[in-house]
mmCIF file of C-alpha atoms in Angstrom:
data_model
loop_
_atom_site.group_PDB
_atom_site.id
_atom_site.type_symbol
_atom_site.label_atom_id
_atom_site.label_comp_id
_atom_site.label_asym_id
_atom_site.label_seq_id
_atom_site.Cartn_x
_atom_site.Cartn_y
_atom_site.Cartn_z
ATOM 1 C CA ALA A 624 204.189 173.181 46.262
ATOM 2 C CA SER A 625 201.728 171.576 48.558
ATOM 3 C CA ARG A 626 199.636 168.798 47.493
ATOM 4 C CA THR A 627 195.993 167.870 48.453
ATOM 5 C CA LEU A 628 195.264 164.334 49.169
ATOM 6 C CA ALA A 629 192.345 162.841 47.519
ATOM 7 C CA LYS A 630 189.569 161.512 49.656
ATOM 8 C CA ALA A 631 188.995 157.789 49.899
ATOM 9 C CA PRO A 632 186.245 156.538 47.576
ATOM 10 C CA ARG A 633 182.784 156.441 49.046
ATOM 11 C CA ALA A 634 181.524 153.322 50.590
ATOM 12 C CA THR A 635 178.421 153.384 48.601
ATOM 13 C CA PRO A 636 178.541 151.453 45.211
ATOM 14 C CA SER A 637 178.656 153.572 42.030
ATOM 15 C CA ARG A 638 175.933 153.446 39.453
ATOM 16 C CA ALA A 639 178.290 151.607 37.082
ATOM 17 C CA LYS A 640 178.862 148.907 39.767
ATOM 18 C CA MET A 641 175.112 148.570 40.193
ATOM 19 C CA LEU A 642 174.884 147.831 36.423
ATOM 20 C CA PHE A 643 177.371 144.998 36.921
ATOM 21 C CA PHE A 644 175.630 143.815 40.149
ATOM 22 C CA SER A 645 172.322 143.487 38.311
ATOM 23 C CA PHE A 646 173.953 141.592 35.481
ATOM 24 C CA PHE A 647 175.817 139.217 37.791
ATOM 25 C CA LYS A 648 172.690 138.520 39.816
ATOM 26 C CA THR A 649 171.262 136.933 36.677
ATOM 27 C CA LEU A 650 174.207 134.514 36.638
ATOM 28 C CA VAL A 651 173.559 133.026 40.058
ATOM 29 C CA GLY A 652 173.621 129.315 39.759
ATOM 30 C CA LYS A 653 175.715 129.276 36.647
ATOM 31 C CA GLU A 654 179.307 128.142 36.134
ATOM 32 C CA VAL A 655 181.838 131.040 35.970
ATOM 33 C CA ALA A 656 185.573 131.433 36.054
ATOM 34 C CA VAL A 657 187.098 134.141 38.215
ATOM 35 C CA GLU A 658 190.564 135.418 37.531
ATOM 36 C CA LEU A 659 192.115 137.061 40.514
ATOM 37 C CA LYS A 660 194.716 139.866 40.390
ATOM 38 C CA ASN A 661 197.289 137.447 41.807
ATOM 39 C CA ASP A 662 196.783 135.300 38.669
ATOM 40 C CA VAL A 663 194.716 132.386 40.393
ATOM 41 C CA VAL A 664 191.865 131.403 38.204
ATOM 42 C CA LEU A 665 188.934 129.787 40.151
ATOM 43 C CA ARG A 666 186.114 128.009 38.387
ATOM 44 C CA GLY A 667 182.800 127.256 40.147
ATOM 45 C CA GLN A 668 179.184 127.853 40.525
ATOM 46 C CA LEU A 669 178.241 131.450 41.251
ATOM 47 C CA HIS A 670 176.339 131.124 44.620
ATOM 48 C CA SER A 671 175.943 134.871 45.294
ATOM 49 C CA VAL A 672 177.099 138.447 44.520
ATOM 50 C CA ASP A 673 176.592 141.623 46.474
ATOM 51 C CA GLN A 674 176.591 145.242 45.570
ATOM 52 C CA TYR A 675 180.330 145.621 46.093
ATOM 53 C CA LEU A 676 180.902 142.814 43.547
ATOM 54 C CA ASN A 677 182.104 140.353 46.188
ATOM 55 C CA VAL A 678 181.246 136.768 45.070
ATOM 56 C CA LYS A 679 180.716 133.400 46.571
ATOM 57 C CA LEU A 680 181.576 130.393 44.519
ATOM 58 C CA THR A 681 180.691 126.739 45.262
ATOM 59 C CA ASP A 682 181.904 123.528 43.625
ATOM 60 C CA LEU A 683 185.296 125.155 43.193
ATOM 61 C CA GLN A 684 188.069 123.954 40.889
ATOM 62 C CA VAL A 685 191.432 125.620 40.540
ATOM 63 C CA GLU A 686 192.634 125.876 36.938
ATOM 64 C CA ASP A 687 196.387 125.553 37.629
ATOM 65 C CA ALA A 688 196.170 123.144 40.619
ATOM 66 C CA GLU A 689 199.848 122.218 40.374
ATOM 67 C CA ARG A 690 200.876 125.873 40.762
ATOM 68 C CA PHE A 691 198.448 126.449 43.692
ATOM 69 C CA PRO A 692 198.272 123.133 45.584
ATOM 70 C CA GLN A 693 197.108 124.804 48.770
ATOM 71 C CA LEU A 694 193.753 125.539 47.091
ATOM 72 C CA SER A 695 193.053 121.915 46.107
ATOM 73 C CA ALA A 696 191.036 121.148 49.229
ATOM 74 C CA VAL A 697 188.866 124.318 48.952
ATOM 75 C CA LYS A 698 185.352 123.609 47.679
ATOM 76 C CA ASN A 699 183.526 126.945 48.504
ATOM 77 C CA CYS A 700 185.019 130.503 48.715
ATOM 78 C CA PHE A 701 184.199 134.151 49.209
ATOM 79 C CA ILE A 702 186.096 136.486 46.910
ATOM 80 C CA ARG A 703 186.461 140.187 47.620
ATOM 81 C CA GLY A 704 185.376 142.215 44.587
ATOM 82 C CA SER A 705 188.562 144.333 44.712
ATOM 83 C CA ALA A 706 190.742 141.192 44.219
ATOM 84 C CA ILE A 707 188.992 140.147 40.903
ATOM 85 C CA ARG A 708 190.580 140.949 37.623
ATOM 86 C CA TYR A 709 188.137 139.138 35.273
ATOM 87 C CA VAL A 710 184.946 137.096 35.343
ATOM 88 C CA GLN A 711 184.576 134.730 32.470
ATOM 89 C CA ILE A 712 180.992 133.679 31.775
ATOM 90 C CA PRO A 713 179.399 131.199 29.279
ATOM 91 C CA LYS A 714 178.650 133.057 26.010
ATOM 92 C CA GLU A 715 175.016 131.521 26.027
ATOM 93 C CA GLU A 716 174.324 133.206 29.340
ATOM 94 C CA VAL A 717 174.920 136.714 27.964
ATOM 95 C CA ASP A 718 171.867 138.561 26.678
ATOM 96 C CA LEU A 719 173.928 141.102 24.622
ATOM 97 C CA GLU A 720 170.940 143.172 23.526
ATOM 98 C CA LEU A 721 169.772 143.606 27.183
ATOM 99 C CA LEU A 722 173.287 144.448 28.380
ATOM 100 C CA GLN A 723 173.829 147.065 25.648
ATOM 101 C CA ASP A 724 170.364 148.672 26.398
ATOM 102 C CA ALA A 725 171.239 148.827 30.131
ATOM 103 C CA ALA A 726 174.617 150.418 29.325
ATOM 104 C CA ARG A 727 172.969 152.976 27.014
ATOM 105 C CA LYS A 728 170.482 153.822 29.769
ATOM 106 C CA GLU A 729 173.292 154.261 32.235
ATOM 107 C CA ASN A 730 175.325 156.410 29.914
ATOM 108 C CA SER A 731 172.356 158.602 28.961
ATOM 109 C CA SER A 732 171.445 159.274 32.590
ATOM 110 C CA LYS A 733 174.853 161.121 33.257
#
């Protein structure tokens, strides 16, 4: 039996990504922790985010500096969105009602 290869994802960001993009833009200037898929956790100030959810962090701190000593001198970094597992944000920075409303609107437009 022959198989058809799936096409690569489109280069344009999806509508769901745009929802997260809009949310993360409101966090620029705030302290966040970014957990990468390779288990590195970086904490710093969110400097910028783009529509592909790539982020730039400043005032960087590595959570497990003993395990990742090569990162101890890094103070600013660019992180590709596809390398990010989680973004931890301060609870007080989340407008839960606004986020739920935006998610409902996104879901109802499908």
